[in-house]
Coordinates of C-alpha atoms in Angstrom, one line a residue:
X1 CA 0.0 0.0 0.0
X2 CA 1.5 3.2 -0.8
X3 CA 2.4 6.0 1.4
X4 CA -0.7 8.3 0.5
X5 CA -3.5 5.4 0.0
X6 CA -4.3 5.1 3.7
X7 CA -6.6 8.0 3.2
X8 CA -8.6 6.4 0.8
X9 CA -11.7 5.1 3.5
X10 CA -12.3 1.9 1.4
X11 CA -14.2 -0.7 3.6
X12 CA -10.8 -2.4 4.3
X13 CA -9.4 0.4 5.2
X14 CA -11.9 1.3 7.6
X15 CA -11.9 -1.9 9.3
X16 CA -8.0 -1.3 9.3
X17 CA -8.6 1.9 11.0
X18 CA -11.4 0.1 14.0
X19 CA -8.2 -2.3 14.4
X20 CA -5.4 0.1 15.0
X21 CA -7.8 1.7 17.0
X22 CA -8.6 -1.3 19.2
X23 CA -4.9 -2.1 19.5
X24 CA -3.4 2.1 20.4
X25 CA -6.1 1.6 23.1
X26 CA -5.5 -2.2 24.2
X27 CA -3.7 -1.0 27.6
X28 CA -6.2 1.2 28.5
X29 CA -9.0 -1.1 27.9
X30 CA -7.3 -3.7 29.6
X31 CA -6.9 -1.2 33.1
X32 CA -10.3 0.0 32.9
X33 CA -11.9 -3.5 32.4
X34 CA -9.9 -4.9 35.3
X35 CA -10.9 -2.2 37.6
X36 CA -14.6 -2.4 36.7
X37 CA -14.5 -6.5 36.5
X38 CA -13.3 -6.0 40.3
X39 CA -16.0 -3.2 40.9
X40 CA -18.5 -5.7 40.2
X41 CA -17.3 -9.1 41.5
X42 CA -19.1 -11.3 43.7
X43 CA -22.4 -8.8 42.7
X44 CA -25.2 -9.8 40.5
X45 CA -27.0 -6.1 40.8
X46 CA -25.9 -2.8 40.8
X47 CA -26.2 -1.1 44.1
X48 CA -24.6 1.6 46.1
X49 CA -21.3 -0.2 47.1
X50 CA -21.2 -1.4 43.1
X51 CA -21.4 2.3 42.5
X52 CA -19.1 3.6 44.9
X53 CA -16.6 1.4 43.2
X54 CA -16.8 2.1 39.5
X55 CA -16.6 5.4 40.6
X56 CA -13.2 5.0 42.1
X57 CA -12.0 3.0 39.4
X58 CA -13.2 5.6 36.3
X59 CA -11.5 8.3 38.5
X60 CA -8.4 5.7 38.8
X61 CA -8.6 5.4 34.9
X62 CA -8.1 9.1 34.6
X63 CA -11.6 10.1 32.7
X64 CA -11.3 12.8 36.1
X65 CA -13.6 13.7 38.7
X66 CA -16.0 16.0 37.4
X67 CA -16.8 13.6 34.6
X68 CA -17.0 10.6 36.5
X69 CA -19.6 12.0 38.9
X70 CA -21.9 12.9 35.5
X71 CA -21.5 9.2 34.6
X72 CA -22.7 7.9 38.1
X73 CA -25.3 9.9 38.2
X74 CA -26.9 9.0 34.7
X75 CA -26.2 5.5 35.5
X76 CA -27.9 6.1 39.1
X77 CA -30.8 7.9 37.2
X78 CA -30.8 4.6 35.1
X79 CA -30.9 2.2 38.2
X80 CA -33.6 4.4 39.9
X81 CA -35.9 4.3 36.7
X82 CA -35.5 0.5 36.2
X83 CA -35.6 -0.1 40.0
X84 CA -33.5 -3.4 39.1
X85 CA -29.9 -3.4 36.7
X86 CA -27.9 -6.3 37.2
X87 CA -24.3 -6.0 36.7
X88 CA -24.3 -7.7 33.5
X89 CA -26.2 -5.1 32.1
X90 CA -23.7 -2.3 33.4
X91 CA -21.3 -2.8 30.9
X92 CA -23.7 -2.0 28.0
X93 CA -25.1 0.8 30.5
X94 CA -22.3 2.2 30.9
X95 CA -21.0 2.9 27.3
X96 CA -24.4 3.9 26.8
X97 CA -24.5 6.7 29.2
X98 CA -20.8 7.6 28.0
X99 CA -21.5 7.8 24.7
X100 CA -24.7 10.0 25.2
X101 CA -22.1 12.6 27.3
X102 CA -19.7 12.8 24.4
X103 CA -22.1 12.8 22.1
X104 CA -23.2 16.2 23.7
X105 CA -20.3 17.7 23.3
X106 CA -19.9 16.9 19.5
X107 CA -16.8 15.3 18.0
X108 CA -14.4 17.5 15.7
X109 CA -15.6 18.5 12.2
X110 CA -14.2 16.6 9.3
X111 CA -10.7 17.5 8.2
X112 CA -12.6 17.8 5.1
X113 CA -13.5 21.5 6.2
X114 CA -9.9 22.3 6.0
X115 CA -10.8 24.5 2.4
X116 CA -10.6 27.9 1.0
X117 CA -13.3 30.3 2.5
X118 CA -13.9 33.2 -0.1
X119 CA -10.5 32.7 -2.1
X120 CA -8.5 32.2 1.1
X121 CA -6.5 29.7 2.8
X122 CA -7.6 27.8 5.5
X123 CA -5.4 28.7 8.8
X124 CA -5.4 26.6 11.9
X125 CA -2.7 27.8 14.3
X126 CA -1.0 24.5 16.4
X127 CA 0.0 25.1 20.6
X128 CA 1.0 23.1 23.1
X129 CA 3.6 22.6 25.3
X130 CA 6.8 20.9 24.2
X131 CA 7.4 17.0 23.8
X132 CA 3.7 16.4 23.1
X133 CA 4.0 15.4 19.6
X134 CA 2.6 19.0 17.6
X135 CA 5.4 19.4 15.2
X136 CA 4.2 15.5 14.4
X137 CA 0.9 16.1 14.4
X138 CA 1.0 18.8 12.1
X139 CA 3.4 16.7 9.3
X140 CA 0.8 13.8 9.9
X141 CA -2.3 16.0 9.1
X142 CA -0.1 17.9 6.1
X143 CA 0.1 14.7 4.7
X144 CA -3.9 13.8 5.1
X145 CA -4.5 17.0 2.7
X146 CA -1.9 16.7 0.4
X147 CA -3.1 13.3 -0.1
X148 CA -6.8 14.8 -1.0
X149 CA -5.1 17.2 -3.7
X150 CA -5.0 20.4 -1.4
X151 CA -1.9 22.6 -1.5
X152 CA -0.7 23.2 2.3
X153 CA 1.7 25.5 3.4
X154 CA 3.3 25.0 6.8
X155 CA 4.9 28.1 9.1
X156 CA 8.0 27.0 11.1
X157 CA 6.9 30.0 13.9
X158 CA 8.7 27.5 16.8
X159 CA 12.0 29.7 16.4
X160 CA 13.3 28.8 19.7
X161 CA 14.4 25.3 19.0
X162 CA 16.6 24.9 16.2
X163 CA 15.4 21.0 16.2
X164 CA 12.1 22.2 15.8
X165 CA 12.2 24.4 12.6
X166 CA 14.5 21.1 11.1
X167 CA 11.6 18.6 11.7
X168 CA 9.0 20.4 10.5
X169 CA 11.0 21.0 7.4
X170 CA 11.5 17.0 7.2
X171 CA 7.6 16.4 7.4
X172 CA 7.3 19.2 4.8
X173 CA 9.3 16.9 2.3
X174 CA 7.5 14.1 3.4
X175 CA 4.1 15.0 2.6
X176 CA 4.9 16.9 0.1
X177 CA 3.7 20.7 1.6
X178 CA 5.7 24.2 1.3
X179 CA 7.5 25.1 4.6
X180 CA 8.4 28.9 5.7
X181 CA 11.0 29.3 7.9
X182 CA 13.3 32.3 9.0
X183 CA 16.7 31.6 11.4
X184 CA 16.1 30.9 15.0
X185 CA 15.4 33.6 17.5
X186 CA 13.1 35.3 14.6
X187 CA 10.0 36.5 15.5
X188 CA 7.6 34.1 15.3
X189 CA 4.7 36.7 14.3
X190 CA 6.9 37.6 11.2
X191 CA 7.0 33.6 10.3
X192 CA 3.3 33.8 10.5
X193 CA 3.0 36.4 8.7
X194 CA 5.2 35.5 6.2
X195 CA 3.7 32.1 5.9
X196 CA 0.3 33.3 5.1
X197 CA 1.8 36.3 2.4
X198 CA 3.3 33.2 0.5
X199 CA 0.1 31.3 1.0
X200 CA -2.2 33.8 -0.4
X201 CA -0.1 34.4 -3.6
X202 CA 0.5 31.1 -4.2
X203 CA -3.2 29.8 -3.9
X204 CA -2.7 27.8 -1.0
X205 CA -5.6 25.6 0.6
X206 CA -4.8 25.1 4.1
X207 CA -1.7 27.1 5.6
X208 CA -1.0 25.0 9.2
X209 CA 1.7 27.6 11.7
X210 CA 3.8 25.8 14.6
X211 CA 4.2 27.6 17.5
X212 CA 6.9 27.4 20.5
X213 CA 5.5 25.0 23.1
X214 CA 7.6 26.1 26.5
X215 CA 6.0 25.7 29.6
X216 CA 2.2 26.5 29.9
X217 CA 2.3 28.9 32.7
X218 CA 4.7 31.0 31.5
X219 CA 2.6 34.1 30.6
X220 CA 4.9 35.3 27.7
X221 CA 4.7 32.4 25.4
X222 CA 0.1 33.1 25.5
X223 CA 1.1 37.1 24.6
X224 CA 3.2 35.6 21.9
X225 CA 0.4 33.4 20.5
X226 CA -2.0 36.4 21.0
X227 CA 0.3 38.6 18.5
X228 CA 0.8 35.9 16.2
X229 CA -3.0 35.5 16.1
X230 CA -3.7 39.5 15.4
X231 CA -0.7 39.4 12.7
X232 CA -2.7 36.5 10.9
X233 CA -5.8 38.7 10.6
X234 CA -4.1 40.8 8.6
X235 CA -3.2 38.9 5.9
X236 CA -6.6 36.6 6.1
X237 CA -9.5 37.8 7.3
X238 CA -10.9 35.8 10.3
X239 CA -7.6 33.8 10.6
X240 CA -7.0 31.4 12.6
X241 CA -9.9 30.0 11.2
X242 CA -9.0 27.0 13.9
X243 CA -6.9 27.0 17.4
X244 CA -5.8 23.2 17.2
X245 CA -4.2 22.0 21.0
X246 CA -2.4 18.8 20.9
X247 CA -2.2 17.2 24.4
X248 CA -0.1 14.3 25.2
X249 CA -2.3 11.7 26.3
X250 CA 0.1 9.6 28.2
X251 CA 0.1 12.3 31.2
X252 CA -2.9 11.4 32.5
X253 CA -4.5 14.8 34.3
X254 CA -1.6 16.5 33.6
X255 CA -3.3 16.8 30.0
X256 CA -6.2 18.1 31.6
X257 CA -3.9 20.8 33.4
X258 CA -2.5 21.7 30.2
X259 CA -5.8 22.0 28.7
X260 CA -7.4 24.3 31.2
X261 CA -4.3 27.0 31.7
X262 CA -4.4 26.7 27.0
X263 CA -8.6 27.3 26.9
X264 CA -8.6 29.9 29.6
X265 CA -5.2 32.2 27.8
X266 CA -6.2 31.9 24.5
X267 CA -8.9 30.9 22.0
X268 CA -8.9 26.8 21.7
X269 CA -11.5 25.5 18.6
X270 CA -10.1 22.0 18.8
X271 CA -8.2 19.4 20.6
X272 CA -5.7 16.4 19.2
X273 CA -4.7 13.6 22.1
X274 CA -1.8 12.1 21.0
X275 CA 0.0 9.0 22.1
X276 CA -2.5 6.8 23.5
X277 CA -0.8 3.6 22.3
X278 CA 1.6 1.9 24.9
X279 CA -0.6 4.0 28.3
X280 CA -3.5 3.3 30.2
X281 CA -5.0 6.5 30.5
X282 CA -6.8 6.7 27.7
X283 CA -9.9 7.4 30.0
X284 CA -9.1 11.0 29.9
X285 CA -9.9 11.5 26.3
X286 CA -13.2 11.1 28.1
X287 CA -12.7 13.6 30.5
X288 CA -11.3 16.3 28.0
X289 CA -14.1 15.7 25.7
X290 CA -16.8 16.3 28.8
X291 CA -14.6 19.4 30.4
X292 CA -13.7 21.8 28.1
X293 CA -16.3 23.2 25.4
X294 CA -14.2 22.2 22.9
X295 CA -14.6 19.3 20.7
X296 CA -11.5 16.2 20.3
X297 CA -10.6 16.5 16.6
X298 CA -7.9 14.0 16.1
X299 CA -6.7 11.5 18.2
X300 CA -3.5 9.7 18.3
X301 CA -2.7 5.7 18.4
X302 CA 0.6 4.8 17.0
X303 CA 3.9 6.2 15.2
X304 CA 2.2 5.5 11.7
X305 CA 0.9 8.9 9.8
X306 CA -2.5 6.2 9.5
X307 CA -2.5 6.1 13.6
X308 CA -3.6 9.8 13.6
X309 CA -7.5 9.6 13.7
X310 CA -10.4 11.7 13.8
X311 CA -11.9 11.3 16.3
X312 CA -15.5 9.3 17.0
X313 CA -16.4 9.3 20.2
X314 CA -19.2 6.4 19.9
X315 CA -16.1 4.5 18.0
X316 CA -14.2 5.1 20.8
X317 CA -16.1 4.6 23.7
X318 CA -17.1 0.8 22.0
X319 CA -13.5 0.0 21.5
X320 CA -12.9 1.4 24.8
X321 CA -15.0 -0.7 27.1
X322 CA -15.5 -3.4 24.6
X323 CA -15.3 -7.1 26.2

């Protein structure tokens, strides 16, 4: 199969996707089955003490707090209603009741959206802290569009790590997009701004800007990403058109963390969790999905640019808490 025909959705190729799926979240599902298989033992019907310790073990599986309690009480709603739930019917339950939550809160928007609006590029502007996989993320969705027949242009605005600027240059080969770049130490606004000129008089689809990802409470690097935002403007109406934060999955609430300080300093549209292959927190996909009024876009489960999904969030709960 060649590089690009993974995005061809054939039927195969769908069933490939349910299977890497299934197998980025096999650790997970294994730790939350374990703890909810011990939840329930020795109890044919859901009561109180049953409830008490799902709770503990959804909140040990890192879907968070705040979630969890939403999922006890619809499932304690459920019990209440039915006056009788045995605990054979709690796994269906309870990936019922999940789903519904997500589905609330919408999953991402096709990458198909990523188009021209009026004659102009598409712009989605990438943050994060370091090491969580958004210079990656951005090569892997690069390579998505190329693949569809768009021309992407990608902005090398992390100027603070040399390494950064190179690798983003290297998935820019790879997929087959235009990369900007100036030295490092150059302002990253001028990369921007420069990235979306070139964009524009080139006819470019989809134009996709890195950003430095240094700690998350430092309050200089959201200033930065504010004036790299109002230099985009100028160049393209209503740009960034999306605000895509990639999370590392793998931290658990530490994601979470990360995900509060990004919504609260600047504009968030989207969310990619990356690396949920090889950890057993993928429960708090759940609990970013629920917390933050933003929807998960992409999710990631594997090294392959294939292992970067959208995201489903029925899909996901089934594979999730599948027997």
């Amino acid at each position: 199969m060649g590089f690009f025909s993974i995005f061809k959705k054939n039927d195969t190729e769908q069933k490939n996707e349910a299977l890497d799926l299934e197998k980025g979240l096999a650790k997970s599902k294994e730790s939350i089955f374990s703890k909810i298989s011990r939840a329930v033992a020795g109890k044919s019907k859901v009561d109180d003490e049953v409830l008490d310790s799902l709770e503990e073990s959804l909140i040990s599986s890192d879907v968070g707090v705040d979630t969890t309690v939403k999922i006890i009480e619809r499932i304690e709603k459920r019990v209440a209603k039915d006056k009788y739930m045995s605990t054979d019917e709690l796994d269906t339950i309870l990936r019922t009741e999940i789903a519904s939550l997500l589905s609330e809160r919408g999953d991402g928007s096709s990458i198909d959206g990523y188009h021209k609006i009026d004659g102009m590029p598409y712009v989605v502007m990438v943050v994060g802290v370091n090491g969580v996989g958004k210079t990656t993320t951005i090569g892997k969705i690069a390579a998505r569009l190329t693949a569809s027949g768009k021309k992407v242009f990608l902005g090398a605005a992390d100027t603070f790590r040399a390494a950064a600027i190179d690798q983003l240059c290297v998935w820019g080969e790879r997929a087959g997009a235009t990369v900007i770049k100036q030295t490092m130490g150059a302002d990253p606004a001028s990369v921007a701004f420069d990235t979306l000129k070139s964009a524009v008089a080139q006819g470019a689809d989809v134009v996709i800007i890195d950003t430095a990802g240094r700690l998350h409470n430092k309050i200089n690097l959201m200033n930065e990403l504010t004036k790299i935002r109002n230099v985009m403007s100028k160049v393209v109406p209503d740009a960034p058109h999306e605000v895509l934060l990639v999370l590392d999955g793998s931290t658990g609430q530490n994601a979470i963390e990360q995900a509060r300080q990004f919504t609260e300093a600047t504009k968030v549209t989207a969310l990619a969790v990356t690396k949920l292959d090889g950890t057993a927190k993928g429960g708090v996909v759940i609990g970013i999905s629920d917390r933050f009024s933003v929807p998960v876009r992409f999710i990631g489960v594997g090294e392959g640019v294939e292992h970067l999904q959208e995201f489903d969030s029925k899909l996901f709960v089934d594979t999730l808490f599948k027997k």
